[in-house]
C-alpha atoms as a printed R data frame, in Angstrom:
    type eleno elety resid chain resno       x       y       z
1   ATOM     1    CA   UNK     A     1 121.251 109.254 187.502
2   ATOM     2    CA   UNK     A     2 118.740 107.882 185.191
3   ATOM     3    CA   UNK     A     3 120.258 109.377 181.938
4   ATOM     4    CA   UNK     A     4 123.520 108.328 182.946
5   ATOM     5    CA   UNK     A     5 122.545 104.423 183.327
6   ATOM     6    CA   UNK     A     6 120.836 104.765 179.736
7   ATOM     7    CA   UNK     A     7 124.050 106.284 178.264
8   ATOM     8    CA   UNK     A     8 126.083 103.447 179.733
9   ATOM     9    CA   UNK     A     9 123.616 100.955 178.506
10  ATOM    10    CA   UNK     A    10 123.678 102.545 175.048
11  ATOM    11    CA   UNK     A    11 127.675 102.337 175.009
12  ATOM    12    CA   UNK     A    12 127.518  98.901 176.472
13  ATOM    13    CA   UNK     A    13 125.430  98.020 173.545
14  ATOM    14    CA   UNK     A    14 127.739  99.946 170.960
15  ATOM    15    CA   UNK     A    15 130.689  97.958 172.247
16  ATOM    16    CA   UNK     A    16 129.361  94.741 171.859
17  ATOM    17    CA   UNK     A    17 128.109  95.350 168.496
18  ATOM    18    CA   UNK     A    18 130.184  93.302 166.295
19  ATOM    19    CA   UNK     A    19 132.241  95.445 163.455
20  ATOM    20    CA   UNK     A    20 131.369  94.961 159.869
21  ATOM    21    CA   UNK     A    21 133.234  92.480 158.135
22  ATOM    22    CA   UNK     A    22 135.492  93.757 155.573
23  ATOM    23    CA   UNK     A    23 134.257  93.556 151.844
24  ATOM    24    CA   UNK     A    24 135.522  90.365 150.281
25  ATOM    25    CA   UNK     A    25 138.453  90.672 147.678
26  ATOM    26    CA   UNK     A    26 137.203  90.430 144.451
27  ATOM    27    CA   UNK     A    27 139.313  87.929 141.878
28  ATOM    28    CA   UNK     A    28 139.599  89.684 138.669
29  ATOM    29    CA   UNK     A    29 139.124  87.070 135.479
30  ATOM    30    CA   UNK     A    30 141.343  88.680 132.908
31  ATOM    31    CA   UNK     A    31 140.857  88.058 129.205
32  ATOM    32    CA   UNK     A    32 143.053  85.448 127.655
33  ATOM    33    CA   UNK     A    33 144.838  87.855 125.209
34  ATOM    34    CA   UNK     A    34 146.315  90.085 127.608
35  ATOM    35    CA   UNK     A    35 149.642  88.355 127.848
36  ATOM    36    CA   UNK     A    36 150.040  88.031 124.069
37  ATOM    37    CA   UNK     A    37 149.209  91.761 123.361
38  ATOM    38    CA   UNK     A    38 151.445  93.030 126.106
39  ATOM    39    CA   UNK     A    39 154.022  90.841 124.322
40  ATOM    40    CA   UNK     A    40 153.442  92.126 121.226
41  ATOM    41    CA   UNK     A    41 153.829  95.844 122.198
42  ATOM    42    CA   UNK     A    42 157.225  94.496 123.918
43  ATOM    43    CA   UNK     A    43 158.536  93.047 120.972
44  ATOM    44    CA   UNK     A    44 158.099  96.344 118.981
45  ATOM    45    CA   UNK     A    45 160.155  97.832 121.294
46  ATOM    46    CA   UNK     A    46 162.875  95.369 121.525
47  ATOM    47    CA   UNK     A    47 163.140  93.517 118.270
48  ATOM    48    CA   UNK     A    48 166.589  94.966 117.379
49  ATOM    49    CA   UNK     A    49 168.202  93.955 120.514
50  ATOM    50    CA   UNK     A    50 166.646  90.390 119.555
51  ATOM    51    CA   UNK     A    51 168.130  90.683 116.222
52  ATOM    52    CA   UNK     A    52 171.597  91.245 117.312
53  ATOM    53    CA   UNK     A    53 171.413  88.490 119.861
54  ATOM    54    CA   UNK     A    54 170.485  85.715 116.980
55  ATOM    55    CA   UNK     A    55 173.414  87.319 114.413
56  ATOM    56    CA   UNK     A    56 175.805  86.587 117.314
57  ATOM    57    CA   UNK     A    57 174.671  83.088 118.038
58  ATOM    58    CA   UNK     A    58 174.463  82.312 114.321
59  ATOM    59    CA   UNK     A    59 177.614  84.409 113.217
60  ATOM    60    CA   UNK     A    60 180.412  82.962 110.778
61  ATOM    61    CA   UNK     A    61 183.818  83.382 110.415
62  ATOM    62    CA   UNK     A    62 184.755  87.288 110.069
63  ATOM    63    CA   UNK     A    63 181.419  88.424 111.520
64  ATOM    64    CA   UNK     A    64 181.760  91.148 114.602
65  ATOM    65    CA   UNK     A    65 182.057  89.103 117.872
66  ATOM    66    CA   UNK     A    66 180.385  92.162 120.087
67  ATOM    67    CA   UNK     A    67 177.268  93.524 120.426
68  ATOM    68    CA   UNK     A    68 178.166  97.014 119.534
69  ATOM    69    CA   UNK     A    69 179.868  95.364 116.156
70  ATOM    70    CA   UNK     A    70 176.936  93.802 115.195
71  ATOM    71    CA   UNK     A    71 174.881  96.854 115.722
72  ATOM    72    CA   UNK     A    72 177.241  99.025 113.609
73  ATOM    73    CA   UNK     A    73 177.419  95.930 111.146
74  ATOM    74    CA   UNK     A    74 173.725  95.795 110.361
75  ATOM    75    CA   UNK     A    75 173.255  99.282 110.094
76  ATOM    76    CA   UNK     A    76 176.096  99.757 107.895
77  ATOM    77    CA   UNK     A    77 175.189  97.049 105.353
78  ATOM    78    CA   UNK     A    78 171.069  97.116 105.823
79  ATOM    79    CA   UNK     A    79 170.535 100.528 107.270
80  ATOM    80    CA   UNK     A    80 168.485 101.450 110.164
81  ATOM    81    CA   UNK     A    81 165.107  99.420 108.859
82  ATOM    82    CA   UNK     A    82 167.812  96.406 108.851
83  ATOM    83    CA   UNK     A    83 167.373  96.274 112.680
84  ATOM    84    CA   UNK     A    84 163.712  95.428 112.447
85  ATOM    85    CA   UNK     A    85 164.281  92.352 109.676
86  ATOM    86    CA   UNK     A    86 161.753  89.665 110.738
87  ATOM    87    CA   UNK     A    87 159.278  91.919 112.869
88  ATOM    88    CA   UNK     A    88 156.424  90.211 111.295
89  ATOM    89    CA   UNK     A    89 157.539  86.950 112.469
90  ATOM    90    CA   UNK     A    90 158.339  88.099 115.858
91  ATOM    91    CA   UNK     A    91 154.687  89.542 116.404
92  ATOM    92    CA   UNK     A    92 153.178  86.170 114.802
93  ATOM    93    CA   UNK     A    93 155.298  84.671 117.349
94  ATOM    94    CA   UNK     A    94 154.181  86.669 120.245
95  ATOM    95    CA   UNK     A    95 150.357  86.321 118.977
96  ATOM    96    CA   UNK     A    96 150.767  82.430 119.005
97  ATOM    97    CA   UNK     A    97 153.519  81.669 121.847
98  ATOM    98    CA   UNK     A    98 152.670  84.407 124.433
99  ATOM    99    CA   UNK     A    99 148.937  84.287 124.173
100 ATOM   100    CA   UNK     A   100 148.953  80.828 124.778
101 ATOM   101    CA   UNK     A   101 151.572  80.610 127.675
102 ATOM   102    CA   UNK     A   102 150.447  83.551 129.443
103 ATOM   103    CA   UNK     A   103 146.606  83.107 128.907
104 ATOM   104    CA   UNK     A   104 146.922  79.293 130.017
105 ATOM   105    CA   UNK     A   105 148.930  80.238 133.080
106 ATOM   106    CA   UNK     A   106 146.741  82.882 134.242
107 ATOM   107    CA   UNK     A   107 143.853  80.902 133.632
108 ATOM   108    CA   UNK     A   108 145.380  77.927 135.763
109 ATOM   109    CA   UNK     A   109 146.493  80.552 138.367
110 ATOM   110    CA   UNK     A   110 142.951  81.831 138.567
111 ATOM   111    CA   UNK     A   111 141.197  78.461 138.936
112 ATOM   112    CA   UNK     A   112 143.610  77.009 141.612
113 ATOM   113    CA   UNK     A   113 143.892  79.640 144.051
114 ATOM   114    CA   UNK     A   114 141.720  81.882 145.952
115 ATOM   115    CA   UNK     A   115 142.429  85.884 147.036
116 ATOM   116    CA   UNK     A   116 143.188  84.411 150.666
117 ATOM   117    CA   UNK     A   117 145.341  81.736 149.361
118 ATOM   118    CA   UNK     A   118 147.945  82.852 146.412
119 ATOM   119    CA   UNK     A   119 149.789  79.589 144.981
120 ATOM   120    CA   UNK     A   120 153.198  78.938 146.422
121 ATOM   121    CA   UNK     A   121 156.271  79.062 144.211
122 ATOM   122    CA   UNK     A   122 156.123  75.081 143.221
123 ATOM   123    CA   UNK     A   123 152.469  75.243 142.366
124 ATOM   124    CA   UNK     A   124 153.362  78.713 140.049
125 ATOM   125    CA   UNK     A   125 156.855  76.730 138.486
126 ATOM   126    CA   UNK     A   126 154.156  73.617 137.504
127 ATOM   127    CA   UNK     A   127 151.446  75.976 136.098
128 ATOM   128    CA   UNK     A   128 154.025  78.032 134.194
129 ATOM   129    CA   UNK     A   129 156.024  74.404 132.948
130 ATOM   130    CA   UNK     A   130 152.689  73.424 131.457
131 ATOM   131    CA   UNK     A   131 151.857  76.376 129.944
132 ATOM   132    CA   UNK     A   132 155.235  77.173 128.404
133 ATOM   133    CA   UNK     A   133 155.257  73.549 126.812
134 ATOM   134    CA   UNK     A   134 152.185  74.370 125.109
135 ATOM   135    CA   UNK     A   135 153.049  77.725 124.254
136 ATOM   136    CA   UNK     A   136 156.186  76.640 122.220
137 ATOM   137    CA   UNK     A   137 154.655  73.967 120.207
138 ATOM   138    CA   UNK     A   138 151.930  76.515 119.364
139 ATOM   139    CA   UNK     A   139 154.546  79.281 118.560
140 ATOM   140    CA   UNK     A   140 157.302  76.874 117.045
141 ATOM   141    CA   UNK     A   141 156.501  77.609 113.177
142 ATOM   142    CA   UNK     A   142 156.561  81.791 113.849
143 ATOM   143    CA   UNK     A   143 159.888  80.844 115.893
144 ATOM   144    CA   UNK     A   144 161.587  79.083 112.924
145 ATOM   145    CA   UNK     A   145 160.743  82.138 110.521
146 ATOM   146    CA   UNK     A   146 161.610  84.757 113.135
147 ATOM   147    CA   UNK     A   147 165.234  83.417 113.811
148 ATOM   148    CA   UNK     A   148 165.510  82.738 109.838
149 ATOM   149    CA   UNK     A   149 164.392  86.423 108.618
150 ATOM   150    CA   UNK     A   150 166.739  87.931 111.629
151 ATOM   151    CA   UNK     A   151 169.853  85.826 110.209
152 ATOM   152    CA   UNK     A   152 168.654  85.971 106.819
153 ATOM   153    CA   UNK     A   153 171.133  89.304 105.586
154 ATOM   154    CA   UNK     A   154 174.193  87.513 107.337
155 ATOM   155    CA   UNK     A   155 174.129  84.665 104.935
156 ATOM   156    CA   UNK     A   156 175.841  84.836 101.553
157 ATOM   157    CA   UNK     A   157 173.534  86.250  99.027
158 ATOM   158    CA   UNK     A   158 173.068  82.905  97.120
159 ATOM   159    CA   UNK     A   159 172.054  81.173 100.492
160 ATOM   160    CA   UNK     A   160 169.560  83.769 101.802
161 ATOM   161    CA   UNK     A   161 165.956  82.517 101.812
162 ATOM   162    CA   UNK     A   162 164.629  86.186 101.163
163 ATOM   163    CA   UNK     A   163 161.136  85.827 103.000
164 ATOM   164    CA   UNK     A   164 159.045  89.036 102.374
165 ATOM   165    CA   UNK     A   165 157.005  88.744 105.440
166 ATOM   166    CA   UNK     A   166 155.928  85.879 108.097
167 ATOM   167    CA   UNK     A   167 153.032  84.734 105.898
168 ATOM   168    CA   UNK     A   168 155.140  84.316 102.576
169 ATOM   169    CA   UNK     A   169 157.905  82.557 104.711
170 ATOM   170    CA   UNK     A   170 155.120  79.828 106.008
171 ATOM   171    CA   UNK     A   171 154.198  79.277 102.508
172 ATOM   172    CA   UNK     A   172 157.878  78.947 101.146
173 ATOM   173    CA   UNK     A   173 158.327  76.462 103.872
174 ATOM   174    CA   UNK     A   174 155.871  74.615 103.680
175 ATOM   175    CA   UNK     A   175 156.566  74.389  99.449
176 ATOM   176    CA   UNK     A   176 159.998  73.886  99.476
177 ATOM   177    CA   UNK     A   177 160.929  71.821 102.632
178 ATOM   178    CA   UNK     A   178 157.310  70.285 103.560
179 ATOM   179    CA   UNK     A   179 154.974  70.945 106.484
180 ATOM   180    CA   UNK     A   180 157.170  69.176 108.783
181 ATOM   181    CA   UNK     A   181 159.881  72.064 108.520
182 ATOM   182    CA   UNK     A   182 157.563  74.330 110.560
183 ATOM   183    CA   UNK     A   183 158.276  72.027 113.641
184 ATOM   184    CA   UNK     A   184 161.648  72.210 113.508
185 ATOM   185    CA   UNK     A   185 163.774  72.434 116.529
186 ATOM   186    CA   UNK     A   186 160.054  71.926 118.441
187 ATOM   187    CA   UNK     A   187 161.763  70.179 121.203
188 ATOM   188    CA   UNK     A   188 164.817  72.299 122.092
189 ATOM   189    CA   UNK     A   189 162.057  75.193 121.716
190 ATOM   190    CA   UNK     A   190 159.360  73.701 123.923
191 ATOM   191    CA   UNK     A   191 162.118  73.115 126.505
192 ATOM   192    CA   UNK     A   192 162.898  76.299 126.427
193 ATOM   193    CA   UNK     A   193 159.707  77.639 126.441
194 ATOM   194    CA   UNK     A   194 159.182  75.436 129.663
195 ATOM   195    CA   UNK     A   195 161.994  77.156 131.125
196 ATOM   196    CA   UNK     A   196 161.354  80.399 130.134
197 ATOM   197    CA   UNK     A   197 158.030  80.470 131.132
198 ATOM   198    CA   UNK     A   198 158.669  78.890 134.737
199 ATOM   199    CA   UNK     A   199 161.597  81.458 135.250
200 ATOM   200    CA   UNK     A   200 160.103  84.325 134.070
201 ATOM   201    CA   UNK     A   201 156.285  84.135 134.844
202 ATOM   202    CA   UNK     A   202 156.882  82.214 138.265
203 ATOM   203    CA   UNK     A   203 159.731  84.299 139.334
204 ATOM   204    CA   UNK     A   204 157.665  87.643 138.594
205 ATOM   205    CA   UNK     A   205 154.970  86.599 140.697
206 ATOM   206    CA   UNK     A   206 157.244  85.241 143.284
207 ATOM   207    CA   UNK     A   207 159.331  88.452 143.307
208 ATOM   208    CA   UNK     A   208 156.175  90.671 143.143
209 ATOM   209    CA   UNK     A   209 154.913  88.932 146.352
210 ATOM   210    CA   UNK     A   210 158.340  89.689 148.263
211 ATOM   211    CA   UNK     A   211 158.589  93.328 147.258
212 ATOM   212    CA   UNK     A   212 154.771  93.844 148.461
213 ATOM   213    CA   UNK     A   213 154.868  91.767 151.496
214 ATOM   214    CA   UNK     A   214 158.277  91.388 152.441
215 ATOM   215    CA   UNK     A   215 159.577  94.851 151.643
216 ATOM   216    CA   UNK     A   216 156.254  96.846 152.432
217 ATOM   217    CA   UNK     A   217 156.130  98.372 148.556
218 ATOM   218    CA   UNK     A   218 153.000  99.280 146.872
219 ATOM   219    CA   UNK     A   219 151.665  97.610 143.892
220 ATOM   220    CA   UNK     A   220 152.925 100.307 141.732
221 ATOM   221    CA   UNK     A   221 155.276 100.866 138.504
222 ATOM   222    CA   UNK     A   222 158.314 100.602 140.638
223 ATOM   223    CA   UNK     A   223 157.305  97.167 142.080
224 ATOM   224    CA   UNK     A   224 156.717  95.964 138.161
225 ATOM   225    CA   UNK     A   225 160.069  97.149 137.478
226 ATOM   226    CA   UNK     A   226 161.733  95.575 139.954
227 ATOM   227    CA   UNK     A   227 160.201  92.165 139.917
228 ATOM   228    CA   UNK     A   228 160.151  92.185 135.934
229 ATOM   229    CA   UNK     A   229 163.848  93.131 136.083
230 ATOM   230    CA   UNK     A   230 164.761  90.390 138.407
231 ATOM   231    CA   UNK     A   231 162.314  87.989 136.582
232 ATOM   232    CA   UNK     A   232 164.384  88.607 133.426
233 ATOM   233    CA   UNK     A   233 167.953  88.158 134.866
234 ATOM   234    CA   UNK     A   234 166.890  84.697 136.146
235 ATOM   235    CA   UNK     A   235 165.394  83.754 132.687
236 ATOM   236    CA   UNK     A   236 168.330  84.671 130.995
237 ATOM   237    CA   UNK     A   237 170.620  82.584 133.028
238 ATOM   238    CA   UNK     A   238 168.164  79.548 133.093
239 ATOM   239    CA   UNK     A   239 167.391  79.626 129.276
240 ATOM   240    CA   UNK     A   240 170.955  80.319 127.645
241 ATOM   241    CA   UNK     A   241 172.123  76.744 126.892
242 ATOM   242    CA   UNK     A   242 168.718  75.929 125.241
243 ATOM   243    CA   UNK     A   243 168.230  79.259 123.461
244 ATOM   244    CA   UNK     A   244 171.838  78.484 121.721
245 ATOM   245    CA   UNK     A   245 171.040  75.339 120.560
246 ATOM   246    CA   UNK     A   246 167.327  76.155 119.140
247 ATOM   247    CA   UNK     A   247 168.724  79.253 117.156
248 ATOM   248    CA   UNK     A   248 171.591  76.716 116.034
249 ATOM   249    CA   UNK     A   249 168.743  74.358 114.744
250 ATOM   250    CA   UNK     A   250 166.524  76.576 113.374
251 ATOM   251    CA   UNK     A   251 168.691  78.427 111.274
252 ATOM   252    CA   UNK     A   252 170.333  75.437 110.072
253 ATOM   253    CA   UNK     A   253 169.774  74.704 106.315
254 ATOM   254    CA   UNK     A   254 168.293  71.411 105.324
255 ATOM   255    CA   UNK     A   255 171.573  70.184 104.359
256 ATOM   256    CA   UNK     A   256 173.303  71.121 107.200
257 ATOM   257    CA   UNK     A   257 170.463  69.629 109.498
258 ATOM   258    CA   UNK     A   258 169.961  66.254 107.535
259 ATOM   259    CA   UNK     A   259 171.717  63.441 109.859
260 ATOM   260    CA   UNK     A   260 172.330  65.713 113.044
261 ATOM   261    CA   UNK     A   261 170.373  64.904 116.235
262 ATOM   262    CA   UNK     A   262 170.337  67.324 119.048
263 ATOM   263    CA   UNK     A   263 173.208  65.245 120.861
264 ATOM   264    CA   UNK     A   264 174.941  65.176 117.997
265 ATOM   265    CA   UNK     A   265 175.195  68.966 117.742
266 ATOM   266    CA   UNK     A   266 175.595  69.217 121.171
267 ATOM   267    CA   UNK     A   267 178.908  67.514 120.852
268 ATOM   268    CA   UNK     A   268 180.088  69.140 117.668
269 ATOM   269    CA   UNK     A   269 179.580  72.518 119.301
270 ATOM   270    CA   UNK     A   270 181.137  71.392 122.490
271 ATOM   271    CA   UNK     A   271 184.487  70.125 120.467
272 ATOM   272    CA   UNK     A   272 184.581  72.919 118.246
273 ATOM   273    CA   UNK     A   273 183.829  75.881 120.743
274 ATOM   274    CA   UNK     A   274 184.224  74.424 124.486
275 ATOM   275    CA   UNK     A   275 181.334  74.679 127.117
276 ATOM   276    CA   UNK     A   276 181.449  78.315 126.802
277 ATOM   277    CA   UNK     A   277 178.880  77.935 124.111
278 ATOM   278    CA   UNK     A   278 176.211  77.324 126.590
279 ATOM   279    CA   UNK     A   279 176.448  81.224 127.350
280 ATOM   280    CA   UNK     A   280 177.441  82.786 124.072
281 ATOM   281    CA   UNK     A   281 175.325  85.708 123.778
282 ATOM   282    CA   UNK     A   282 174.496  85.955 127.406
283 ATOM   283    CA   UNK     A   283 175.017  89.682 127.603
284 ATOM   284    CA   UNK     A   284 172.835  90.644 124.285
285 ATOM   285    CA   UNK     A   285 170.122  88.038 125.677
286 ATOM   286    CA   UNK     A   286 170.138  89.817 128.962
287 ATOM   287    CA   UNK     A   287 170.317  93.233 127.303
288 ATOM   288    CA   UNK     A   288 167.461  91.927 125.215
289 ATOM   289    CA   UNK     A   289 165.027  89.822 127.143
290 ATOM   290    CA   UNK     A   290 165.735  92.309 130.353
291 ATOM   291    CA   UNK     A   291 164.106  95.053 128.716
292 ATOM   292    CA   UNK     A   292 161.587  92.556 126.997
293 ATOM   293    CA   UNK     A   293 160.306  91.134 130.365
294 ATOM   294    CA   UNK     A   294 160.236  94.514 131.954
295 ATOM   295    CA   UNK     A   295 158.173  95.828 129.105
296 ATOM   296    CA   UNK     A   296 156.041  92.781 128.943
297 ATOM   297    CA   UNK     A   297 154.778  92.865 132.515
298 ATOM   298    CA   UNK     A   298 154.289  96.785 132.614
299 ATOM   299    CA   UNK     A   299 152.188  96.511 129.571
300 ATOM   300    CA   UNK     A   300 150.380  93.580 131.190
301 ATOM   301    CA   UNK     A   301 150.013  95.242 134.303
302 ATOM   302    CA   UNK     A   302 148.865  98.637 132.694
303 ATOM   303    CA   UNK     A   303 146.285  96.249 130.565
304 ATOM   304    CA   UNK     A   304 145.044  94.872 134.081
305 ATOM   305    CA   UNK     A   305 144.657  98.388 134.994
306 ATOM   306    CA   UNK     A   306 142.717  99.851 132.427
307 ATOM   307    CA   UNK     A   307 140.598  96.459 131.886
308 ATOM   308    CA   UNK     A   308 139.724  97.227 136.179
309 ATOM   309    CA   UNK     A   309 139.018 101.023 135.321
310 ATOM   310    CA   UNK     A   310 136.804 100.378 132.811
311 ATOM   311    CA   UNK     A   311 134.989  97.476 134.525
312 ATOM   312    CA   UNK     A   312 134.677  99.975 137.666
313 ATOM   313    CA   UNK     A   313 136.564  97.777 139.801
314 ATOM   314    CA   UNK     A   314 138.309  99.371 143.068
315 ATOM   315    CA   UNK     A   315 141.842  98.803 143.440
316 ATOM   316    CA   UNK     A   316 141.644  97.980 146.800
317 ATOM   317    CA   UNK     A   317 139.043  95.462 146.096
318 ATOM   318    CA   UNK     A   318 140.502  93.490 143.563
319 ATOM   319    CA   UNK     A   319 143.052  90.624 143.315
320 ATOM   320    CA   UNK     A   320 144.990  90.248 140.424
């Protein structure tokens, strides 16, 4: 009887002992340059699609009007390497533009949230708009070069600029058109960057959270692919009108752009082409931006995964 009473008392004490608190979830602070690095990898994969999109948006009379036709035209006239015209400018753009927007966005997200209280959609959109605006300004010179180098081969030989690489283009533009030319189209470009970052980064985080919390998916490659695909669709649709305007402004020669405001350009385009101009090149834009968005976020998630592995942070004890 005595031993039974002792056993009952022991079990009672065990039952009253509070369970150990779960280990706190650790928030990981990732390096600032991860977004730019991931975007460079993605740009190297999707550059031919971006080139075709620019050629379609700036095509002249008699140029192919379809994505497949433009691919064939480039291969026939410029060879396979013609699909990578302007790659150096594209990489420089990602190093400046994407490093800035991703870095500031992730920094703000890290400072304005806790593992137990992730930011809501409106907060994500606000942070994305601010980081996108700054990224658009930082990346504008490389963006002008990127558009020019991609569309150069489609111009008559006498009108080609023939930049050898991105840094040669920066020097030539500054010498012949003045330093202000590096920021041609900075306002439509910054507007596009705000829309792109808000519709891409904020929607990716939102879709990823929905996949995990509402549909019971794991934080794995399938979830990253699904969320980034949906983010690419949203970003392409939201950014299409500004993307067309930005491309037209940046590819214009000094004579063409002199005396023309953004509103004047809008009136001219609408009068000549109707309101369908806003979504000209949407299909190649999505075919380019969709894979680019998918590749960027998959590379970014792999950057983060490798970083956690190197730092020895268990997967279930971290907060991205």
